[in-house]
mmCIF file of C-alpha atoms in Angstrom:
data_model
loop_
_atom_site.group_PDB
_atom_site.id
_atom_site.type_symbol
_atom_site.label_atom_id
_atom_site.label_comp_id
_atom_site.label_asym_id
_atom_site.label_seq_id
_atom_site.Cartn_x
_atom_site.Cartn_y
_atom_site.Cartn_z
ATOM 1 C CA UNK A 1 12.653 -15.886 16.550
ATOM 2 C CA UNK A 2 9.536 -17.307 14.915
ATOM 3 C CA UNK A 3 7.815 -15.766 11.895
ATOM 4 C CA UNK A 4 4.255 -16.860 11.123
ATOM 5 C CA UNK A 5 3.410 -17.002 7.405
ATOM 6 C CA UNK A 6 -0.292 -16.395 6.717
ATOM 7 C CA UNK A 7 0.044 -16.577 2.924
ATOM 8 C CA UNK A 8 2.506 -18.026 0.472
ATOM 9 C CA UNK A 9 5.502 -15.697 0.634
ATOM 10 C CA UNK A 10 8.101 -15.623 -2.132
ATOM 11 C CA UNK A 11 11.205 -17.706 -1.303
ATOM 12 C CA UNK A 12 13.238 -14.838 -2.769
ATOM 13 C CA UNK A 13 12.230 -12.824 0.278
ATOM 14 C CA UNK A 14 12.319 -15.588 2.881
ATOM 15 C CA UNK A 15 15.905 -16.480 2.021
ATOM 16 C CA UNK A 16 16.956 -13.182 3.626
ATOM 17 C CA UNK A 17 16.059 -14.547 7.060
ATOM 18 C CA UNK A 18 19.206 -15.854 8.773
ATOM 19 C CA UNK A 19 18.318 -19.498 9.531
ATOM 20 C CA UNK A 20 20.472 -19.387 12.644
ATOM 21 C CA UNK A 21 18.193 -16.663 14.059
ATOM 22 C CA UNK A 22 14.782 -17.242 12.457
ATOM 23 C CA UNK A 23 12.287 -20.017 11.932
ATOM 24 C CA UNK A 24 9.408 -19.551 9.481
ATOM 25 C CA UNK A 25 6.198 -21.549 9.327
ATOM 26 C CA UNK A 26 2.418 -21.435 9.384
ATOM 27 C CA UNK A 27 1.478 -23.338 12.550
ATOM 28 C CA UNK A 28 3.222 -21.645 15.483
ATOM 29 C CA UNK A 29 1.256 -20.931 18.664
ATOM 30 C CA UNK A 30 3.576 -18.138 19.763
ATOM 31 C CA UNK A 31 5.568 -16.069 17.297
ATOM 32 C CA UNK A 32 7.451 -12.801 17.032
ATOM 33 C CA UNK A 33 6.289 -11.612 13.608
ATOM 34 C CA UNK A 34 3.688 -12.182 10.912
ATOM 35 C CA UNK A 35 4.213 -11.979 7.157
ATOM 36 C CA UNK A 36 0.953 -11.627 5.235
ATOM 37 C CA UNK A 37 -0.366 -10.766 1.802
ATOM 38 C CA UNK A 38 -4.157 -10.957 1.443
ATOM 39 C CA UNK A 39 -5.286 -12.998 4.478
ATOM 40 C CA UNK A 40 -7.600 -11.098 6.830
ATOM 41 C CA UNK A 41 -6.344 -10.588 10.384
ATOM 42 C CA UNK A 42 -9.402 -8.763 11.711
ATOM 43 C CA UNK A 43 -10.791 -11.794 13.563
ATOM 44 C CA UNK A 44 -7.401 -13.166 14.564
ATOM 45 C CA UNK A 45 -6.227 -13.225 18.180
ATOM 46 C CA UNK A 46 -2.586 -12.178 18.511
ATOM 47 C CA UNK A 47 -0.198 -13.788 21.018
ATOM 48 C CA UNK A 48 1.577 -11.547 23.525
ATOM 49 C CA UNK A 49 4.864 -12.478 21.843
ATOM 50 C CA UNK A 50 3.873 -10.741 18.575
ATOM 51 C CA UNK A 51 5.992 -7.652 17.921
ATOM 52 C CA UNK A 52 5.304 -6.776 14.296
ATOM 53 C CA UNK A 53 3.285 -7.552 11.174
ATOM 54 C CA UNK A 54 4.645 -7.005 7.660
ATOM 55 C CA UNK A 55 2.265 -6.836 4.722
ATOM 56 C CA UNK A 56 3.929 -7.854 1.467
ATOM 57 C CA UNK A 57 2.109 -5.137 -0.458
ATOM 58 C CA UNK A 58 0.965 -1.560 -0.036
ATOM 59 C CA UNK A 59 -2.628 -1.823 1.230
ATOM 60 C CA UNK A 60 -3.315 -2.798 4.839
ATOM 61 C CA UNK A 61 -7.124 -2.996 4.838
ATOM 62 C CA UNK A 62 -6.832 -6.625 5.951
ATOM 63 C CA UNK A 63 -5.026 -5.668 9.186
ATOM 64 C CA UNK A 64 -6.714 -4.223 12.329
ATOM 65 C CA UNK A 65 -4.443 -1.204 12.694
ATOM 66 C CA UNK A 66 -6.074 0.328 15.764
ATOM 67 C CA UNK A 67 -5.958 -2.941 17.700
ATOM 68 C CA UNK A 68 -2.332 -3.469 16.691
ATOM 69 C CA UNK A 69 -1.423 0.020 17.907
ATOM 70 C CA UNK A 70 -3.163 -0.548 21.235
ATOM 71 C CA UNK A 71 -1.193 -3.777 21.701
ATOM 72 C CA UNK A 72 2.130 -2.230 20.663
ATOM 73 C CA UNK A 73 2.385 -4.219 17.437
ATOM 74 C CA UNK A 74 4.181 -2.370 14.639
ATOM 75 C CA UNK A 75 2.599 -2.818 11.189
ATOM 76 C CA UNK A 76 4.731 -2.471 8.059
ATOM 77 C CA UNK A 77 3.851 -2.318 4.377
ATOM 78 C CA UNK A 78 6.040 -2.299 1.273
ATOM 79 C CA UNK A 79 5.391 0.945 -0.612
ATOM 80 C CA UNK A 80 6.771 1.028 -4.115
ATOM 81 C CA UNK A 81 7.731 -2.642 -4.244
ATOM 82 C CA UNK A 82 4.926 -3.455 -6.683
ATOM 83 C CA UNK A 83 4.849 -0.042 -8.381
ATOM 84 C CA UNK A 84 6.159 -1.162 -11.773
ATOM 85 C CA UNK A 85 3.714 -4.078 -11.967
ATOM 86 C CA UNK A 86 0.725 -1.831 -11.292
ATOM 87 C CA UNK A 87 2.077 0.853 -13.647
ATOM 88 C CA UNK A 88 2.299 -1.611 -16.519
ATOM 89 C CA UNK A 89 -1.226 -2.924 -15.897
ATOM 90 C CA UNK A 90 -2.553 0.636 -15.712
ATOM 91 C CA UNK A 91 -1.050 1.457 -19.112
ATOM 92 C CA UNK A 92 -2.679 -1.715 -20.427
ATOM 93 C CA UNK A 93 -5.931 -0.546 -18.837
ATOM 94 C CA UNK A 94 -5.772 2.754 -20.723
ATOM 95 C CA UNK A 95 -5.384 0.860 -23.986
ATOM 96 C CA UNK A 96 -8.164 -1.590 -23.112
ATOM 97 C CA UNK A 97 -10.453 1.335 -22.322
ATOM 98 C CA UNK A 98 -9.770 2.837 -25.762
ATOM 99 C CA UNK A 99 -9.425 0.172 -28.394
ATOM 100 C CA UNK A 100 -12.179 -2.371 -27.574
ATOM 101 C CA UNK A 101 -9.495 -5.046 -27.588
ATOM 102 C CA UNK A 102 -11.327 -7.462 -25.265
ATOM 103 C CA UNK A 103 -14.563 -7.295 -27.262
ATOM 104 C CA UNK A 104 -12.631 -7.862 -30.477
ATOM 105 C CA UNK A 105 -10.898 -10.941 -29.088
ATOM 106 C CA UNK A 106 -14.178 -12.371 -27.820
ATOM 107 C CA UNK A 107 -15.844 -11.738 -31.215
ATOM 108 C CA UNK A 108 -13.088 -13.468 -33.191
ATOM 109 C CA UNK A 109 -13.511 -16.614 -31.076
ATOM 110 C CA UNK A 110 -17.136 -16.867 -32.236
ATOM 111 C CA UNK A 111 -16.330 -16.839 -35.966
ATOM 112 C CA UNK A 112 -16.444 -19.707 -38.425
ATOM 113 C CA UNK A 113 -12.796 -20.691 -39.102
ATOM 114 C CA UNK A 114 -13.515 -21.263 -42.814
ATOM 115 C CA UNK A 115 -14.417 -17.652 -43.543
ATOM 116 C CA UNK A 116 -12.524 -15.964 -40.723
ATOM 117 C CA UNK A 117 -10.245 -13.732 -42.826
ATOM 118 C CA UNK A 118 -13.103 -12.184 -44.800
ATOM 119 C CA UNK A 119 -15.379 -11.929 -41.767
ATOM 120 C CA UNK A 120 -12.713 -10.153 -39.745
ATOM 121 C CA UNK A 121 -12.156 -7.548 -42.462
ATOM 122 C CA UNK A 122 -15.872 -6.888 -42.745
ATOM 123 C CA UNK A 123 -16.548 -6.686 -39.039
ATOM 124 C CA UNK A 124 -13.476 -5.058 -37.534
ATOM 125 C CA UNK A 125 -14.843 -1.519 -37.781
ATOM 126 C CA UNK A 126 -17.248 -2.184 -34.908
ATOM 127 C CA UNK A 127 -14.232 -2.383 -32.573
ATOM 128 C CA UNK A 128 -12.543 0.844 -33.603
ATOM 129 C CA UNK A 129 -11.405 3.085 -30.788
ATOM 130 C CA UNK A 130 -9.303 6.214 -30.232
ATOM 131 C CA UNK A 131 -5.557 6.347 -29.722
ATOM 132 C CA UNK A 132 -4.288 7.579 -26.358
ATOM 133 C CA UNK A 133 -1.583 9.764 -27.895
ATOM 134 C CA UNK A 134 -2.564 13.407 -27.707
ATOM 135 C CA UNK A 135 -5.327 12.765 -25.187
ATOM 136 C CA UNK A 136 -5.417 14.267 -21.680
ATOM 137 C CA UNK A 137 -4.879 11.927 -18.723
ATOM 138 C CA UNK A 138 -5.659 12.821 -15.136
ATOM 139 C CA UNK A 139 -3.608 10.902 -12.549
ATOM 140 C CA UNK A 140 -5.165 11.179 -9.087
ATOM 141 C CA UNK A 141 -2.516 10.285 -6.524
ATOM 142 C CA UNK A 142 1.187 10.841 -7.172
ATOM 143 C CA UNK A 143 2.764 8.244 -4.944
ATOM 144 C CA UNK A 144 5.201 5.569 -6.093
ATOM 145 C CA UNK A 145 2.734 4.139 -8.635
ATOM 146 C CA UNK A 146 1.041 7.357 -9.759
ATOM 147 C CA UNK A 147 4.333 9.037 -10.624
ATOM 148 C CA UNK A 148 5.426 6.082 -12.743
ATOM 149 C CA UNK A 149 2.060 6.022 -14.539
ATOM 150 C CA UNK A 150 2.227 9.766 -15.200
ATOM 151 C CA UNK A 151 5.758 9.549 -16.611
ATOM 152 C CA UNK A 152 4.958 6.502 -18.757
ATOM 153 C CA UNK A 153 1.794 8.069 -20.144
ATOM 154 C CA UNK A 154 3.661 11.267 -20.986
ATOM 155 C CA UNK A 155 6.281 9.201 -22.804
ATOM 156 C CA UNK A 156 3.449 7.696 -24.878
ATOM 157 C CA UNK A 157 2.398 11.167 -25.955
ATOM 158 C CA UNK A 158 -0.426 11.892 -23.512
ATOM 159 C CA UNK A 159 -0.909 15.305 -21.942
ATOM 160 C CA UNK A 160 -0.795 14.422 -18.239
ATOM 161 C CA UNK A 161 -2.355 16.236 -15.292
ATOM 162 C CA UNK A 162 -1.364 14.995 -11.843
ATOM 163 C CA UNK A 163 -3.225 15.691 -8.596
ATOM 164 C CA UNK A 164 -1.880 15.039 -5.105
ATOM 165 C CA UNK A 165 -2.044 17.619 -2.295
ATOM 166 C CA UNK A 166 0.407 15.563 -0.242
ATOM 167 C CA UNK A 167 3.033 14.765 -2.861
ATOM 168 C CA UNK A 168 6.357 13.828 -1.284
ATOM 169 C CA UNK A 169 9.621 15.557 -2.100
ATOM 170 C CA UNK A 170 10.959 12.337 -3.630
ATOM 171 C CA UNK A 171 7.880 11.938 -5.828
ATOM 172 C CA UNK A 172 8.063 15.567 -6.900
ATOM 173 C CA UNK A 173 11.688 15.127 -7.967
ATOM 174 C CA UNK A 174 10.922 12.001 -10.031
ATOM 175 C CA UNK A 175 7.912 13.546 -11.763
ATOM 176 C CA UNK A 176 8.825 14.603 -15.311
ATOM 177 C CA UNK A 177 8.811 18.350 -15.957
ATOM 178 C CA UNK A 178 6.114 18.099 -18.619
ATOM 179 C CA UNK A 179 3.553 16.718 -16.128
ATOM 180 C CA UNK A 180 1.067 19.409 -15.036
ATOM 181 C CA UNK A 181 0.799 19.352 -11.227
ATOM 182 C CA UNK A 182 -2.852 20.267 -10.549
ATOM 183 C CA UNK A 183 -4.006 21.611 -7.177
ATOM 184 C CA UNK A 184 -7.758 21.040 -7.610
ATOM 185 C CA UNK A 185 -9.590 17.852 -8.534
ATOM 186 C CA UNK A 186 -12.153 19.928 -10.408
ATOM 187 C CA UNK A 187 -9.522 20.611 -13.068
ATOM 188 C CA UNK A 188 -8.919 16.882 -13.556
ATOM 189 C CA UNK A 189 -12.635 16.214 -13.886
ATOM 190 C CA UNK A 190 -13.273 19.043 -16.351
ATOM 191 C CA UNK A 191 -10.195 18.704 -18.574
ATOM 192 C CA UNK A 192 -9.272 15.026 -18.816
ATOM 193 C CA UNK A 193 -10.283 12.429 -21.405
ATOM 194 C CA UNK A 194 -8.936 9.638 -19.184
ATOM 195 C CA UNK A 195 -8.718 9.395 -15.391
ATOM 196 C CA UNK A 196 -6.722 6.870 -13.384
ATOM 197 C CA UNK A 197 -6.738 6.439 -9.586
ATOM 198 C CA UNK A 198 -3.636 5.761 -7.479
ATOM 199 C CA UNK A 199 -4.397 6.527 -3.844
ATOM 200 C CA UNK A 200 -5.230 4.630 -0.638
ATOM 201 C CA UNK A 201 -8.740 3.972 0.646
ATOM 202 C CA UNK A 202 -9.262 6.331 3.582
ATOM 203 C CA UNK A 203 -12.278 8.032 5.087
ATOM 204 C CA UNK A 204 -11.285 11.098 3.064
ATOM 205 C CA UNK A 205 -11.038 9.185 -0.240
ATOM 206 C CA UNK A 206 -13.880 6.679 0.066
ATOM 207 C CA UNK A 207 -16.423 7.298 -2.708
ATOM 208 C CA UNK A 208 -14.483 10.289 -4.016
ATOM 209 C CA UNK A 209 -15.771 9.634 -7.531
ATOM 210 C CA UNK A 210 -19.439 10.260 -6.778
ATOM 211 C CA UNK A 211 -22.436 11.778 -8.544
ATOM 212 C CA UNK A 212 -21.066 15.293 -8.116
ATOM 213 C CA UNK A 213 -17.654 14.300 -9.503
ATOM 214 C CA UNK A 214 -19.127 12.521 -12.546
ATOM 215 C CA UNK A 215 -21.292 15.549 -13.309
ATOM 216 C CA UNK A 216 -18.147 17.653 -13.721
ATOM 217 C CA UNK A 217 -16.431 15.227 -16.100
ATOM 218 C CA UNK A 218 -16.285 15.337 -19.867
ATOM 219 C CA UNK A 219 -18.861 13.274 -21.744
ATOM 220 C CA UNK A 220 -17.244 10.011 -22.842
ATOM 221 C CA UNK A 221 -14.514 10.019 -20.177
ATOM 222 C CA UNK A 222 -12.651 6.731 -19.677
ATOM 223 C CA UNK A 223 -11.719 5.711 -16.125
ATOM 224 C CA UNK A 224 -9.171 3.192 -14.843
ATOM 225 C CA UNK A 225 -9.048 1.982 -11.238
ATOM 226 C CA UNK A 226 -6.239 -0.351 -10.185
ATOM 227 C CA UNK A 227 -5.900 1.320 -6.771
ATOM 228 C CA UNK A 228 -8.649 0.398 -4.296
ATOM 229 C CA UNK A 229 -12.221 -0.776 -4.422
ATOM 230 C CA UNK A 230 -14.389 1.745 -2.593
ATOM 231 C CA UNK A 231 -12.881 4.859 -4.152
ATOM 232 C CA UNK A 232 -15.852 5.026 -6.510
ATOM 233 C CA UNK A 233 -19.539 5.094 -5.600
ATOM 234 C CA UNK A 234 -20.866 2.171 -7.617
ATOM 235 C CA UNK A 235 -24.424 3.460 -8.120
ATOM 236 C CA UNK A 236 -23.119 6.816 -9.328
ATOM 237 C CA UNK A 237 -20.694 5.039 -11.681
ATOM 238 C CA UNK A 238 -23.414 2.825 -13.126
ATOM 239 C CA UNK A 239 -25.625 5.841 -13.718
ATOM 240 C CA UNK A 240 -22.728 7.676 -15.408
ATOM 241 C CA UNK A 241 -22.092 4.682 -17.684
ATOM 242 C CA UNK A 242 -25.765 4.287 -18.591
ATOM 243 C CA UNK A 243 -26.202 7.959 -19.491
ATOM 244 C CA UNK A 244 -23.043 8.049 -21.610
ATOM 245 C CA UNK A 245 -20.943 10.209 -19.308
ATOM 246 C CA UNK A 246 -18.440 7.333 -18.861
ATOM 247 C CA UNK A 247 -17.523 5.587 -22.115
ATOM 248 C CA UNK A 248 -15.388 2.868 -20.530
ATOM 249 C CA UNK A 249 -14.398 1.706 -17.048
ATOM 250 C CA UNK A 250 -11.511 -0.676 -16.366
ATOM 251 C CA UNK A 251 -11.055 -2.014 -12.846
ATOM 252 C CA UNK A 252 -9.112 -4.662 -10.950
ATOM 253 C CA UNK A 253 -11.959 -5.230 -8.489
ATOM 254 C CA UNK A 254 -14.823 -7.576 -9.318
ATOM 255 C CA UNK A 255 -18.328 -6.365 -8.470
ATOM 256 C CA UNK A 256 -21.540 -8.158 -9.379
ATOM 257 C CA UNK A 257 -23.267 -4.849 -10.136
ATOM 258 C CA UNK A 258 -20.798 -4.154 -12.953
ATOM 259 C CA UNK A 259 -20.653 -7.568 -14.638
ATOM 260 C CA UNK A 260 -23.587 -6.951 -17.007
ATOM 261 C CA UNK A 261 -22.289 -3.624 -18.335
ATOM 262 C CA UNK A 262 -20.519 -3.950 -21.690
ATOM 263 C CA UNK A 263 -18.571 -0.717 -21.087
ATOM 264 C CA UNK A 264 -16.854 -2.321 -18.084
ATOM 265 C CA UNK A 265 -13.711 -4.486 -18.174
ATOM 266 C CA UNK A 266 -12.842 -6.291 -14.939
ATOM 267 C CA UNK A 267 -9.507 -7.986 -14.301
ATOM 268 C CA UNK A 268 -9.176 -10.453 -11.383
ATOM 269 C CA UNK A 269 -7.069 -8.317 -9.008
ATOM 270 C CA UNK A 270 -3.923 -8.674 -11.108
ATOM 271 C CA UNK A 271 -2.246 -5.394 -10.092
ATOM 272 C CA UNK A 272 0.732 -6.900 -8.287
ATOM 273 C CA UNK A 273 0.487 -10.413 -9.744
ATOM 274 C CA UNK A 274 3.921 -10.673 -11.280
ATOM 275 C CA UNK A 275 6.805 -12.799 -10.018
ATOM 276 C CA UNK A 276 8.997 -9.708 -9.895
ATOM 277 C CA UNK A 277 6.493 -7.818 -7.753
ATOM 278 C CA UNK A 278 5.973 -10.716 -5.364
ATOM 279 C CA UNK A 279 9.739 -11.075 -4.960
ATOM 280 C CA UNK A 280 10.190 -7.343 -4.346
ATOM 281 C CA UNK A 281 7.373 -7.164 -1.798
ATOM 282 C CA UNK A 282 8.570 -10.249 0.078
ATOM 283 C CA UNK A 283 12.163 -9.049 0.170
ATOM 284 C CA UNK A 284 11.155 -5.628 1.484
ATOM 285 C CA UNK A 285 8.799 -7.111 4.100
ATOM 286 C CA UNK A 286 11.538 -9.406 5.377
ATOM 287 C CA UNK A 287 14.070 -6.570 5.557
ATOM 288 C CA UNK A 288 11.646 -4.385 7.546
ATOM 289 C CA UNK A 289 10.848 -7.254 9.910
ATOM 290 C CA UNK A 290 14.483 -8.113 10.494
ATOM 291 C CA UNK A 291 15.482 -4.499 11.066
ATOM 292 C CA UNK A 292 12.788 -4.012 13.690
ATOM 293 C CA UNK A 293 13.332 -7.308 15.501
ATOM 294 C CA UNK A 294 17.128 -7.023 15.500
ATOM 295 C CA UNK A 295 17.646 -3.278 16.005
ATOM 296 C CA UNK A 296 14.299 -1.760 16.940
ATOM 297 C CA UNK A 297 14.489 0.669 14.005
ATOM 298 C CA UNK A 298 11.156 1.363 12.290
ATOM 299 C CA UNK A 299 10.882 1.943 8.560
ATOM 300 C CA UNK A 300 7.691 2.025 6.452
ATOM 301 C CA UNK A 301 5.282 1.521 9.323
ATOM 302 C CA UNK A 302 1.660 2.505 8.786
ATOM 303 C CA UNK A 303 0.745 2.830 12.472
ATOM 304 C CA UNK A 304 3.946 3.947 14.219
ATOM 305 C CA UNK A 305 6.462 6.741 13.518
ATOM 306 C CA UNK A 306 9.569 6.051 11.473
ATOM 307 C CA UNK A 307 12.642 6.144 13.695
ATOM 308 C CA UNK A 308 16.182 4.883 13.099
ATOM 309 C CA UNK A 309 19.197 5.193 15.363
ATOM 310 C CA UNK A 310 22.723 3.956 14.789
ATOM 311 C CA UNK A 311 23.928 1.650 17.599
ATOM 312 C CA UNK A 312 26.199 3.341 20.137
ATOM 313 C CA UNK A 313 25.906 1.234 23.276
ATOM 314 C CA UNK A 314 25.562 -2.346 24.472
ATOM 315 C CA UNK A 315 21.829 -2.288 25.137
ATOM 316 C CA UNK A 316 18.867 -0.687 23.417
ATOM 317 C CA UNK A 317 15.507 -0.129 25.097
ATOM 318 C CA UNK A 318 12.605 0.228 22.654
ATOM 319 C CA UNK A 319 9.450 1.790 24.065
ATOM 320 C CA UNK A 320 6.057 2.274 22.407
ATOM 321 C CA UNK A 321 4.034 4.814 24.336
ATOM 322 C CA UNK A 322 1.059 7.104 24.042
ATOM 323 C CA UNK A 323 1.753 10.508 22.584
ATOM 324 C CA UNK A 324 0.947 12.604 25.663
ATOM 325 C CA UNK A 325 2.853 15.441 27.386
ATOM 326 C CA UNK A 326 5.929 14.712 29.545
ATOM 327 C CA UNK A 327 6.356 11.077 28.428
ATOM 328 C CA UNK A 328 10.007 11.564 27.464
ATOM 329 C CA UNK A 329 10.759 13.184 30.829
ATOM 330 C CA UNK A 330 8.856 10.409 32.585
ATOM 331 C CA UNK A 331 10.822 7.695 30.789
ATOM 332 C CA UNK A 332 14.133 9.417 31.548
ATOM 333 C CA UNK A 333 13.194 9.798 35.204
ATOM 334 C CA UNK A 334 12.236 6.154 35.543
ATOM 335 C CA UNK A 335 15.460 4.983 33.945
ATOM 336 C CA UNK A 336 17.361 7.134 36.418
ATOM 337 C CA UNK A 337 15.461 5.592 39.312
ATOM 338 C CA UNK A 338 16.595 2.146 38.180
ATOM 339 C CA UNK A 339 20.218 3.316 37.820
ATOM 340 C CA UNK A 340 20.209 3.209 34.030
ATOM 341 C CA UNK A 341 22.306 5.917 32.394
ATOM 342 C CA UNK A 342 21.188 7.159 28.973
ATOM 343 C CA UNK A 343 23.941 7.243 26.343
ATOM 344 C CA UNK A 344 21.659 8.218 23.445
ATOM 345 C CA UNK A 345 17.928 8.791 23.185
ATOM 346 C CA UNK A 346 15.528 9.421 20.297
ATOM 347 C CA UNK A 347 11.774 9.951 20.290
ATOM 348 C CA UNK A 348 9.244 10.494 17.535
ATOM 349 C CA UNK A 349 5.464 10.744 17.555
ATOM 350 C CA UNK A 350 2.758 9.919 15.058
ATOM 351 C CA UNK A 351 -0.828 10.701 15.940
ATOM 352 C CA UNK A 352 -1.832 9.075 19.212
ATOM 353 C CA UNK A 353 1.374 7.063 19.556
ATOM 354 C CA UNK A 354 5.087 7.679 19.992
ATOM 355 C CA UNK A 355 8.228 5.576 19.828
ATOM 356 C CA UNK A 356 11.320 5.982 21.979
ATOM 357 C CA UNK A 357 14.732 4.355 21.607
ATOM 358 C CA UNK A 358 17.174 4.549 24.519
ATOM 359 C CA UNK A 359 20.801 3.393 24.319
ATOM 360 C CA UNK A 360 22.682 2.426 27.475
ATOM 361 C CA UNK A 361 25.751 0.468 28.548
ATOM 362 C CA UNK A 362 24.186 -0.407 31.894
ATOM 363 C CA UNK A 363 22.753 -3.814 32.717
ATOM 364 C CA UNK A 364 18.970 -3.925 32.454
ATOM 365 C CA UNK A 365 17.149 -6.447 34.616
ATOM 366 C CA UNK A 366 13.590 -7.673 34.221
ATOM 367 C CA UNK A 367 12.448 -5.777 37.309
ATOM 368 C CA UNK A 368 13.432 -2.480 35.682
ATOM 369 C CA UNK A 369 11.645 -3.363 32.459
ATOM 370 C CA UNK A 370 8.471 -4.422 34.261
ATOM 371 C CA UNK A 371 8.550 -1.190 36.232
ATOM 372 C CA UNK A 372 8.660 0.871 33.048
ATOM 373 C CA UNK A 373 6.118 -1.323 31.281
ATOM 374 C CA UNK A 374 3.585 -0.932 34.085
ATOM 375 C CA UNK A 375 3.747 2.874 34.007
ATOM 376 C CA UNK A 376 0.744 4.808 32.746
ATOM 377 C CA UNK A 377 1.030 5.646 29.052
ATOM 378 C CA UNK A 378 3.547 2.887 28.280
ATOM 379 C CA UNK A 379 2.247 0.296 25.804
ATOM 380 C CA UNK A 380 5.233 -1.937 25.185
ATOM 381 C CA UNK A 381 8.888 -2.242 26.188
ATOM 382 C CA UNK A 382 11.615 -4.542 24.954
ATOM 383 C CA UNK A 383 15.386 -4.720 25.268
ATOM 384 C CA UNK A 384 17.800 -5.555 22.469
ATOM 385 C CA UNK A 385 21.407 -6.483 23.203
ATOM 386 C CA UNK A 386 23.754 -5.230 20.542
ATOM 387 C CA UNK A 387 27.372 -4.649 19.732
ATOM 388 C CA UNK A 388 28.327 -0.993 20.237
#
């Protein structure tokens, strides 16, 4: 099987491809899978052979999800693989927002070396800033990264409020008891000295920090955004900075409108730029790709339902279909018409699409597969031979 690499992928991840089964490269015409980091796929034509795309990272804004779903291409991401890297940078962002560290460094570089010791002592007061200990932090989004940020900030002595209406059971269990789980954003805005964002960019979250939100915040609030560009309305942010509502803004996303504002610190998209994070993301992306190609099991997909089934027969039929009534009965009936007995069957839906795995010990010929594939509501069908 061929895996197309659209960015440099960590060798630590690629080494988990069995070389007797996989070939990786960047110039295939037909390929079974894509591994990608930041390259945009929106204008890319996909070959019919493509079965899955794995993004070595959490965000998938560079992948045309709807088109992939329509073509039966499963898209994976790697949630949590870069969580520690982003957590550490977020903690640094809180400190940068407080202590005027960047301005102080830049000022020292301008000084005359001969009198630097005296000049520093005389001028250092202009860079004084508050400590974060004892201050209130609002963490918006309690996923893999947000939970780690909340726990780390609490350990540094901050009073932490966390907001996430969709917090997972796993995240809830890992959240320290002293974190206040808030059910309304209004509380975060009104109570917190610092606010940090850790949520995906969706229609429901785009521009969530807008004029109305800033109006509810404390004067002098400090905001950190290492999540997604687009979560904040830039014009509203600039207005809030200029009128003193926002004392400092630290972001990982460069924007020409913000460059001239001295209250803004911009880092060059460094959130996951650590060797450890790149290794973790690559390893996880490879594991997801291998599992799907070799077994048909889906884990961490952003456009298809998660579904795993232990092997129990010689052949496995993997079917991506539209989530409409009677599809499972229709698939079962068709298999019966082709003389294929079902040993085990599992089906799960997600939105407009569903995924079905069928296990059988019967021989499956191409005529049977084409018959199923051509049925209304069926998007993609493939057969995997396996050891029962």
